[in-house]
Each structure stands twice: as C-alpha cells, then as structure tokens.
Tab-separated table of C-alpha atoms in Angstrom:
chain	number	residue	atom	x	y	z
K	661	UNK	CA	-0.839	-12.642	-32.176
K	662	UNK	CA	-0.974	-15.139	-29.421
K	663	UNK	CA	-1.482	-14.131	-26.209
K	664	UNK	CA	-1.065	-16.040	-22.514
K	665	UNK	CA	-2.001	-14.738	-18.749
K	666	UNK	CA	-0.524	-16.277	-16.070
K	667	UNK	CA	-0.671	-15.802	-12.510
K	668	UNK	CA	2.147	-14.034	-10.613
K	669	UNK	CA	2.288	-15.900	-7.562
K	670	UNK	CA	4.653	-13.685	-5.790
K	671	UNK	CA	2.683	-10.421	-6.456
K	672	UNK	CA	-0.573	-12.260	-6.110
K	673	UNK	CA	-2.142	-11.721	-2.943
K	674	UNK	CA	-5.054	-13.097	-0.189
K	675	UNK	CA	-7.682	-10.382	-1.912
K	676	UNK	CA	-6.230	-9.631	-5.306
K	677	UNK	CA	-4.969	-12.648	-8.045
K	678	UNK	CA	-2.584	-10.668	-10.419
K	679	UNK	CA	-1.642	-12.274	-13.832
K	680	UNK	CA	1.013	-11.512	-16.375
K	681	UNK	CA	0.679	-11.168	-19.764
K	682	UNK	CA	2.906	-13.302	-22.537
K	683	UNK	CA	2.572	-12.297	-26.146
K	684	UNK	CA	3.751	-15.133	-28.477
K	685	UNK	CA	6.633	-17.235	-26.943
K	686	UNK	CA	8.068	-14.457	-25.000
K	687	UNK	CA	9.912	-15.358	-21.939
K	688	UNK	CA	9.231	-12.166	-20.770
K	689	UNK	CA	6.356	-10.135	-20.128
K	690	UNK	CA	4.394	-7.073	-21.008
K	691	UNK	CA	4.893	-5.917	-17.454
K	692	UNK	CA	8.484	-7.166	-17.001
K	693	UNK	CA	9.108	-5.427	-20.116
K	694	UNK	CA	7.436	-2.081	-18.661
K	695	UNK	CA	10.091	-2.755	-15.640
K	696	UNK	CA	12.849	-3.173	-17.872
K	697	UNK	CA	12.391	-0.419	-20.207
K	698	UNK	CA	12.016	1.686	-17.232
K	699	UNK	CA	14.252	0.727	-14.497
K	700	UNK	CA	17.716	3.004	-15.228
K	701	UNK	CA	15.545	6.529	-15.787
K	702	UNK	CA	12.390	6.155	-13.418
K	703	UNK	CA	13.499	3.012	-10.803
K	704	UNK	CA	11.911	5.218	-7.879
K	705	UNK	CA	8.285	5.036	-9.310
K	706	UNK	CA	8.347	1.925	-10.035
K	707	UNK	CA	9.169	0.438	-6.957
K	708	UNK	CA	6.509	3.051	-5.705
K	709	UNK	CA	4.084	0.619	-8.496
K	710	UNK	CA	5.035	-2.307	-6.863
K	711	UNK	CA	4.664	-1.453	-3.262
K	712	UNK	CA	1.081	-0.178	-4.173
K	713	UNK	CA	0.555	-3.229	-6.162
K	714	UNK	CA	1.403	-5.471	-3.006
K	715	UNK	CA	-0.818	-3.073	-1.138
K	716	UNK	CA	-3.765	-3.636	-3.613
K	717	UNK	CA	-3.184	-7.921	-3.516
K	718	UNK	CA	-2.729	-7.916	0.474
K	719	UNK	CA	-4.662	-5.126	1.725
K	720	UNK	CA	-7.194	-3.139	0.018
K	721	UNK	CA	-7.999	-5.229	-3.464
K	722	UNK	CA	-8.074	-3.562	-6.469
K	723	UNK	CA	-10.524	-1.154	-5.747
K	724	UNK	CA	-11.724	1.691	-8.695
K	725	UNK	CA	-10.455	4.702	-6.686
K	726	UNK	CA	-6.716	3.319	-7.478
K	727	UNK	CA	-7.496	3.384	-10.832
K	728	UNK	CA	-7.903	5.903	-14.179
K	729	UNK	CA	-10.481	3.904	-15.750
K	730	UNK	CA	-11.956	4.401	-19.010
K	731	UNK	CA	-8.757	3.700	-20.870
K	732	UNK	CA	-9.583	1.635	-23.608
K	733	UNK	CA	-12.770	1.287	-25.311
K	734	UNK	CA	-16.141	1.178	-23.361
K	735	UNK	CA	-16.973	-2.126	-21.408
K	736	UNK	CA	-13.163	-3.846	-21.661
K	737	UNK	CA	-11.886	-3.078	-18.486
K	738	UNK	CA	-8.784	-1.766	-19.627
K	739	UNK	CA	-7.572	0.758	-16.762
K	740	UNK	CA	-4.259	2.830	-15.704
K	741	UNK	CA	-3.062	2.469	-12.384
K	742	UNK	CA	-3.542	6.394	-10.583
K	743	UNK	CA	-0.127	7.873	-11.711
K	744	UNK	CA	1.777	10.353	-9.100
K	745	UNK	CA	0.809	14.228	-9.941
K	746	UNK	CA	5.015	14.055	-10.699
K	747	UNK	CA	5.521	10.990	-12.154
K	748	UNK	CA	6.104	10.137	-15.682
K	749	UNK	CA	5.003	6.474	-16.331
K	750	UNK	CA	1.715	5.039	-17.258
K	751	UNK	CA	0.807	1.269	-16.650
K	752	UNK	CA	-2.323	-0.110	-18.582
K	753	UNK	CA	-4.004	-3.556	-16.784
K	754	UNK	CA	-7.361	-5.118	-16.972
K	755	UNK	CA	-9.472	-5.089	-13.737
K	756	UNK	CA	-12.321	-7.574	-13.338
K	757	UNK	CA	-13.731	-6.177	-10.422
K	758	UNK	CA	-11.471	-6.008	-6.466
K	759	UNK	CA	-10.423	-9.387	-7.169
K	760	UNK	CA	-8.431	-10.259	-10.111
K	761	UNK	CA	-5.803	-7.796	-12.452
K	762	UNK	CA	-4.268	-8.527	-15.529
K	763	UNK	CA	-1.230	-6.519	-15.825
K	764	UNK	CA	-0.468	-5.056	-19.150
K	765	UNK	CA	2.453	-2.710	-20.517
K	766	UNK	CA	2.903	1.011	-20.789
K	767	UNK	CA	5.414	3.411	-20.830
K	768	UNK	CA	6.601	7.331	-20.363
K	769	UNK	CA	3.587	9.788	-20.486
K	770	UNK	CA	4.921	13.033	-19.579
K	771	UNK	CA	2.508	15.185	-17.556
K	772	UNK	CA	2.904	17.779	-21.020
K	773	UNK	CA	1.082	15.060	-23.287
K	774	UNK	CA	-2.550	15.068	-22.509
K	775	UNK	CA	-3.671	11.780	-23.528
K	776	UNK	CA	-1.686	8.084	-24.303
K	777	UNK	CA	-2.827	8.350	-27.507
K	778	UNK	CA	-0.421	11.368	-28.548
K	779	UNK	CA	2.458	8.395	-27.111
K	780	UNK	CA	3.356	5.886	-29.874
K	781	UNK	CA	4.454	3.493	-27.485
K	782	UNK	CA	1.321	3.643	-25.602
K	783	UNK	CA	-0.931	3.406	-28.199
K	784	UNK	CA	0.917	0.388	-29.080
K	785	UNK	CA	0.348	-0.923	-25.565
K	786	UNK	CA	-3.191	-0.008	-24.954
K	787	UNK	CA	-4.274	-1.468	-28.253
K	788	UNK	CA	-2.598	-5.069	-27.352
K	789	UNK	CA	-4.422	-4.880	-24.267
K	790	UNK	CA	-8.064	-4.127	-25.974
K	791	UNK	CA	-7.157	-7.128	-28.561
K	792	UNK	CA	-6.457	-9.868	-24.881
K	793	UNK	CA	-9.228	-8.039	-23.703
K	794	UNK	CA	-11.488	-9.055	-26.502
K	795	UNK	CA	-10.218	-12.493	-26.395
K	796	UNK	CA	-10.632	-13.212	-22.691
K	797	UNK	CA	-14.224	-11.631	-23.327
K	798	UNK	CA	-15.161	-14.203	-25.742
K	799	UNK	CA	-13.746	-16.648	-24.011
K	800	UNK	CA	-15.845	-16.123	-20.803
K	801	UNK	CA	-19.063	-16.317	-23.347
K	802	UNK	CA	-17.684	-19.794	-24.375
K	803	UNK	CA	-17.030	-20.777	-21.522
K	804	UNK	CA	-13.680	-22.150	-22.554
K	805	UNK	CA	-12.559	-19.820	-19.359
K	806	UNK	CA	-14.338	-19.079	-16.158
K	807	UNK	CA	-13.686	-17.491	-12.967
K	808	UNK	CA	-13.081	-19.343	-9.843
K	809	UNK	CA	-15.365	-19.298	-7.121
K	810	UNK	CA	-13.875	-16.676	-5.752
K	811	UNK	CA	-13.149	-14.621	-8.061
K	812	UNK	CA	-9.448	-13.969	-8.230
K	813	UNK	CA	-8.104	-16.538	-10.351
K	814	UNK	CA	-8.986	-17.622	-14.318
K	815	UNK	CA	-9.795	-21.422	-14.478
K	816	UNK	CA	-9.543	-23.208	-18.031
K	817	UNK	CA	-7.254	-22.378	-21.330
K	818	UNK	CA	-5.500	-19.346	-20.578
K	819	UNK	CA	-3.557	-19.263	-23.724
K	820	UNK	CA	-5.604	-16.719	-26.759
K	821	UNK	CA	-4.733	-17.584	-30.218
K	822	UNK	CA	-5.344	-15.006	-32.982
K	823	UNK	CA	-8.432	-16.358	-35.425
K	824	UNK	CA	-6.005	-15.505	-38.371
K	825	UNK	CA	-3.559	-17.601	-37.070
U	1249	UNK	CA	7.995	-20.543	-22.954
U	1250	UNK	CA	11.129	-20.626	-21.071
U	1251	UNK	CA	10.819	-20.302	-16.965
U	1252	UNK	CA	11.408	-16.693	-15.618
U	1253	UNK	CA	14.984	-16.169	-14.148
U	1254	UNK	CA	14.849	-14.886	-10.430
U	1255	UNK	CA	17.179	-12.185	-11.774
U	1256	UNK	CA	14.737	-9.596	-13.145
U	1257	UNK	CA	14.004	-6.585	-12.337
U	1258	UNK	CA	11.037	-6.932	-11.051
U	1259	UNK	CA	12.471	-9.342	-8.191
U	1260	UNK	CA	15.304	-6.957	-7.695
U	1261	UNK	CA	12.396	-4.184	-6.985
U	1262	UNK	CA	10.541	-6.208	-4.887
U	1263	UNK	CA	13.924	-7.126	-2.633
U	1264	UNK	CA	14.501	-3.648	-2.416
U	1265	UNK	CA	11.487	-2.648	-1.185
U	1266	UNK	CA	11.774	-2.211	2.916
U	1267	UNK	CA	9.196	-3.120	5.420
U	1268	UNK	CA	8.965	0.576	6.573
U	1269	UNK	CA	8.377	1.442	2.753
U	1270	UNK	CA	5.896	-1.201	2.279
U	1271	UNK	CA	4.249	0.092	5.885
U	1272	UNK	CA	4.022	3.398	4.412
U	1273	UNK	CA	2.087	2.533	1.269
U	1274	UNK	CA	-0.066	0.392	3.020
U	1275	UNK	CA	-1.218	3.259	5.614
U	1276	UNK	CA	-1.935	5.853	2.606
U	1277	UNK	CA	-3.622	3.418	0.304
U	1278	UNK	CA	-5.699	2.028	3.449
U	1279	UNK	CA	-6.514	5.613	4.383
U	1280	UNK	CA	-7.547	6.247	0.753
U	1281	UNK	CA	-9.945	3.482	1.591
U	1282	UNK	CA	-11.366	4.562	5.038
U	1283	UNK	CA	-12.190	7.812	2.862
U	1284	UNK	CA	-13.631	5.769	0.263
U	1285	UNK	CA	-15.713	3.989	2.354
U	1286	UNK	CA	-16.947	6.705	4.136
U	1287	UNK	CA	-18.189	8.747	1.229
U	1288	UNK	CA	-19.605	5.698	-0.007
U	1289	UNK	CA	-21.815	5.508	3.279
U	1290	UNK	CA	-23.425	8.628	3.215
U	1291	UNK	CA	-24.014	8.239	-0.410
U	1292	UNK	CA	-21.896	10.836	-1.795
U	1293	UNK	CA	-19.845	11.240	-4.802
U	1294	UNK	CA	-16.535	13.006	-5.222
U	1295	UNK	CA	-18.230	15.849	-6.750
U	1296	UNK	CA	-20.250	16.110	-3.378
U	1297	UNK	CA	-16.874	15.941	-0.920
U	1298	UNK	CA	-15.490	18.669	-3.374
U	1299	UNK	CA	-18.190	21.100	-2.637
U	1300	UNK	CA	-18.032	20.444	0.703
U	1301	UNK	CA	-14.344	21.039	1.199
U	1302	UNK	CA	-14.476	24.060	-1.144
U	1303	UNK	CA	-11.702	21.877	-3.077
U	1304	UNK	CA	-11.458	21.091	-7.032
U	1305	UNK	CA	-12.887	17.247	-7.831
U	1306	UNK	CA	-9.256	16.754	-9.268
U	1307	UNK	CA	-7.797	16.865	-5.487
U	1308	UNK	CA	-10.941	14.625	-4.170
U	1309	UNK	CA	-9.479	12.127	-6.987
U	1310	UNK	CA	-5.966	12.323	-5.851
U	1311	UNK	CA	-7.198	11.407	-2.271
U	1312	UNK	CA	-8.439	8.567	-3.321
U	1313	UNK	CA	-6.398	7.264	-5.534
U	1314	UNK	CA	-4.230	5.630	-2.400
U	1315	UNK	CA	-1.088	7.858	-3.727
U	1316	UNK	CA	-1.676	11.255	-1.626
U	1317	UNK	CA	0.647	11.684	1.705
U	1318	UNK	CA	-2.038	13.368	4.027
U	1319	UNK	CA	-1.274	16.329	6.231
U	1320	UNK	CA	-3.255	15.874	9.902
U	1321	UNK	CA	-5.240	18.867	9.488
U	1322	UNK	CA	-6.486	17.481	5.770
U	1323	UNK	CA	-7.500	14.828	7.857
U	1324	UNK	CA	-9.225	16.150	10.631
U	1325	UNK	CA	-11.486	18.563	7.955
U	1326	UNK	CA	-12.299	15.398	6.053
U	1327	UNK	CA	-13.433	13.903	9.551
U	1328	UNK	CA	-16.078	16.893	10.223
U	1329	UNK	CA	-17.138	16.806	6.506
U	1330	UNK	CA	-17.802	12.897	6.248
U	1331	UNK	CA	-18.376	12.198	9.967
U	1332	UNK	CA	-15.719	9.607	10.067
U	1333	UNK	CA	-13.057	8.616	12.629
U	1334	UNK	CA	-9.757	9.058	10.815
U	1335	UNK	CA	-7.105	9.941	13.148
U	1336	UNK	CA	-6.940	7.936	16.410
U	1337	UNK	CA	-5.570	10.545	18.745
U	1338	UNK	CA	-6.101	9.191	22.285
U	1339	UNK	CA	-5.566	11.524	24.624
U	1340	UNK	CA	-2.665	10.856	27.161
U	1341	UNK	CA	-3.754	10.094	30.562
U	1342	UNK	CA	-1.815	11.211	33.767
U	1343	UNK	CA	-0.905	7.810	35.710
U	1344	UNK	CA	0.164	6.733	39.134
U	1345	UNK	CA	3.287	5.140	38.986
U	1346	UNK	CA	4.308	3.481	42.395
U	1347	UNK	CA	8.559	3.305	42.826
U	1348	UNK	CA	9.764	0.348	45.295
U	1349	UNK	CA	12.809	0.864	47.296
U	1350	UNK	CA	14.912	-1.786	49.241
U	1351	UNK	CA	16.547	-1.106	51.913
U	1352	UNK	CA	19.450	-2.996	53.730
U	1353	UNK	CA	21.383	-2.025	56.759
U	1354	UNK	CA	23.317	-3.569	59.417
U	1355	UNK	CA	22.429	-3.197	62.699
U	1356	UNK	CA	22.896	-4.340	66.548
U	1357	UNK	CA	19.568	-3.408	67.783
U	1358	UNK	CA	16.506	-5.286	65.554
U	1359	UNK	CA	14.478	-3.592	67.872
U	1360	UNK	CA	15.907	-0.082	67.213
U	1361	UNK	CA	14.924	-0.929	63.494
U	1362	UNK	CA	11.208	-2.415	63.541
U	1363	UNK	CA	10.289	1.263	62.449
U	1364	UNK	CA	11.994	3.420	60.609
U	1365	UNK	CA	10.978	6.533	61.691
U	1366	UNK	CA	11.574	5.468	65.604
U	1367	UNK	CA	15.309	4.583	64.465
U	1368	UNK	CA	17.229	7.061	67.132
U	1369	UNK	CA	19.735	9.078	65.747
U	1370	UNK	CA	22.684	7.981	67.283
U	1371	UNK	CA	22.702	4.619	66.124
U	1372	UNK	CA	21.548	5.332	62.718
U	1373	UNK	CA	20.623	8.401	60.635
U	1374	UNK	CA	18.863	8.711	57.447
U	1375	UNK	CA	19.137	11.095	55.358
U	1376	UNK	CA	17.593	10.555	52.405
U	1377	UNK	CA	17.971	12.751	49.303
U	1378	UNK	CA	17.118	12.556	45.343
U	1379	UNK	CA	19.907	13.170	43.452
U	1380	UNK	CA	20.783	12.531	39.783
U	1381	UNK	CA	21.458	8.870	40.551
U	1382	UNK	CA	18.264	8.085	42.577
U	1383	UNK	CA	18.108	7.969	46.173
U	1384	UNK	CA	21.236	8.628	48.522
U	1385	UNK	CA	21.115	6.790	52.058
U	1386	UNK	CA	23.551	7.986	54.409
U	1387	UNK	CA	26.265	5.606	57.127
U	1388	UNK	CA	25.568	1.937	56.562
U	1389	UNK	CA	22.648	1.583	54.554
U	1390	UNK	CA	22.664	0.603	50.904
U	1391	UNK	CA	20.008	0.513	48.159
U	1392	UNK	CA	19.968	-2.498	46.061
U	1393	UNK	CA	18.734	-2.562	42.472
C-alpha cells in the first residue's frame, strides 16, 4: 500500500500542523472518508470534532489530555481523539507531541462494544494507521523525513511506498 | 492525485460551524487546560485530583479531555482543591454616576435669573419633578437633550 500525508492548510493552525492521510491515488482521504461515511447519521459530532480540532490547531495544541492514547501498539503514537460519554464515533490520528497530528480514519464504536478491536471497520482503520506509522518511523531514522524547526510540519518525501511494492 | 473539490463535507462542516459554537469549544477545551496546567503545577496526577474530590479517575479524565460543559460550583471545588483561579467573578462595585441637565428659559430680568434659587416666584416658578420621562420643568422652561 502506498501511503501520502499532506498538510491541511485550512484546519492547520498557529500551534498545531494537521496532515491528511492519502492511501494509494485516492482523491480522498482517510479523514474525509470518516466525514463522509458519517455525515447523514452522526453530522452533530462531527462538527463537534472539527470545532475541537480548530480549538486544538489555534488554541490549546494537541495536548495528551484531549486524547485516548495507547491505541495502537506501544511507542507509534497512534491515539483517539476523547470521544463524548454519548457519542458513537471513534477517530484514530497520530500525535507527535502538541505540535503536529496526522489524522487517520475511524468509524462507529458504540458505547456497548468495549474495545475497537470487537469493530471490523476499526480494526481495519487502526491497523492502516500502525503500518504509516511504521513508515514515517523509519523514515525519520533515515532521515529521508525530518521535522521542521518547529515542530509542526514534516519536511522531505512525504509519500510511503510499501517495500513489496 | 486529483485536487480536493471545495464541496466536501468537511468544508460544508467547517461553514457551518458558528462563531458562538466555535467560542464555546474554545472556552471548555481552554478550561480543560487551565485544569491541566494546574494539576501539573503542584505535581499531581489525576489519580491525586480524584481522591481529593472524592470523584472516580474516569470523571477527572472527562474534565480534561476539553469535552466536559462545567457547572460553576464544579468549578469553584476544583479552585479550593488545586488552588487555582478559575472563575473570574469580580465583584460589582456601587458607582457615582453624575446626570447633567440643561436648562433654557426665557426671561426679561437676567438679573432675576443669575441664581436659580433667588428666581422670585412671580416671574418664574420651578417646579421640578421626576416622572417616567425624566425631569418636568414647569411655565417657560424647557430641557434639551
């Protein structure tokens, strides 16, 4: 699978850079996807997600307390954002500390299903996330990509190719 | 990879969102913060507020996770427990507030009018009285705005 981040300038803010992720070609991504799958049943939490995501880029940075963390496997930064004790949607990102947040996928996690993995869907998500995760880890150890100076953009080849590819 | 179309939903979200909405968000998730911070200063951990507030860690999480919708007296516990300003409240003060009133009135005698209160009550006599409308002058007089 290939994978590409690039920055969403519009939800991209003065404390927070927040990128999108493109799997393949794609015109679309994960997190448009996430919108569009979601928009006719749960449109009132996700415009709650994108007010707090605006919040997080202009105001507070993506600070840990917003955040389930723990979501993927240990050290790849794969987090939820909190979800509403009512709500019924779960969006996986990567967070590289306050300043920069790779938005993923996700998708309905009723509060009756204890974890994501019980959620097909989800599992699906999470797992594409660990595999970009992986990438942009090794990638930061080549140094084919490195963070700006400060901190809340990627500089360098933001496209991931699979090895088997 | 084709260009995004300004169409999609997540432009459509974003140009529904209102400034008062937006506002609100901001205030809880920055309040979430102010918590955060303060907990962080006197070296506590959520486990540590919990106790304190005789609450469950789940509902010190919640707090902070920039989603909760406070009441004031939440607030004003959280205050005494972390030693933190939180709510603003200024008192209201009582004020002196000086009203100006002009007064116009014809008159034969400029003399008879140097002082008000030596006006004699033939020529002119002023009763003045507070109504719903302001202040009433009686005979020639007139109050301009």
């Amino acid at each position: 699978m290939k994978y590409k981040i690039r920055k969403n300038h519009k939800l991209s803010g003065n404390i927070t850079g927040v990128y999108h992720v493109y799997i393949n070609d794609d015109h679309e991504s994960l997190f448009d996807r996430f919108l569009n799958e979601n928009i006719s049943s749960y449109k009132n939490e996700l415009k709650d997600i994108v007010q707090r995501l605006n919040t997080i880029a202009n105001e507070t940075g993506a600070r840990e307390q917003f955040f389930k963390t723990k979501e993927g496997k240990p050290g790849d930064h794969i987090e939820a954002l909190y979800d509403k004790p009512k709500s019924n949607l779960r969006l996986f990102c990567i967070r590289f500390g306050q300043q920069l947040l790779i938005l993923g996928g996700g998708g309905v996690k009723p509060k009756s299903m204890r974890t994501w993995q019980e959620s097909e869907k989800l599992t699906t998500e999470n797992l594409m996330l660990q595999e970009l995760s992986d990438k942009i880890g090794e990638a930061l150890k080549e140094g084919t990509i490195k963070f700006s100076d400060d901190y809340k953009a990627f500089e360098g080849t933001l496209t991931f190719k699979d090895d088997k590819l | 990879m084709k260009k995004q179309k300004n169409n999609t939903v997540f432009n459509q979200l974003l140009d529904e969102i209102t400034p008062v909405e937006q506002h609100r968000t901001d205030n809880r998730m920055r309040m979430a913060t102010k918590i955060d911070n303060a907990l962080k200063a006197k070296g506590w951990k959520n486990a540590d507020l919990a106790r304190a507030m005789d609450k469950h860690k789940s509902v010190i999480t919640l707090w902070l996770s920039g989603v909760h919708n406070f009441k004031i007296d939440t607030l004003s516990d959280i205050e005494e427990v972390l030693d933190v300003k939180l709510l603003n409240v200024i008192k209201d003060k009582s004020r002196v507030v000086n009203y100006f009133m002009h007064i116009e009135q014809n008159t034969a005698s400029l003399e008879a009018n140097s002082n008000f209160s030596e006006m004699s009550q033939e020529s002119f006599s002023p009763t003045v009285s507070e109504s719903d409308e302001g202040y009433k002058l009686s005979k020639n007089s007139k109050i301009l705005a």
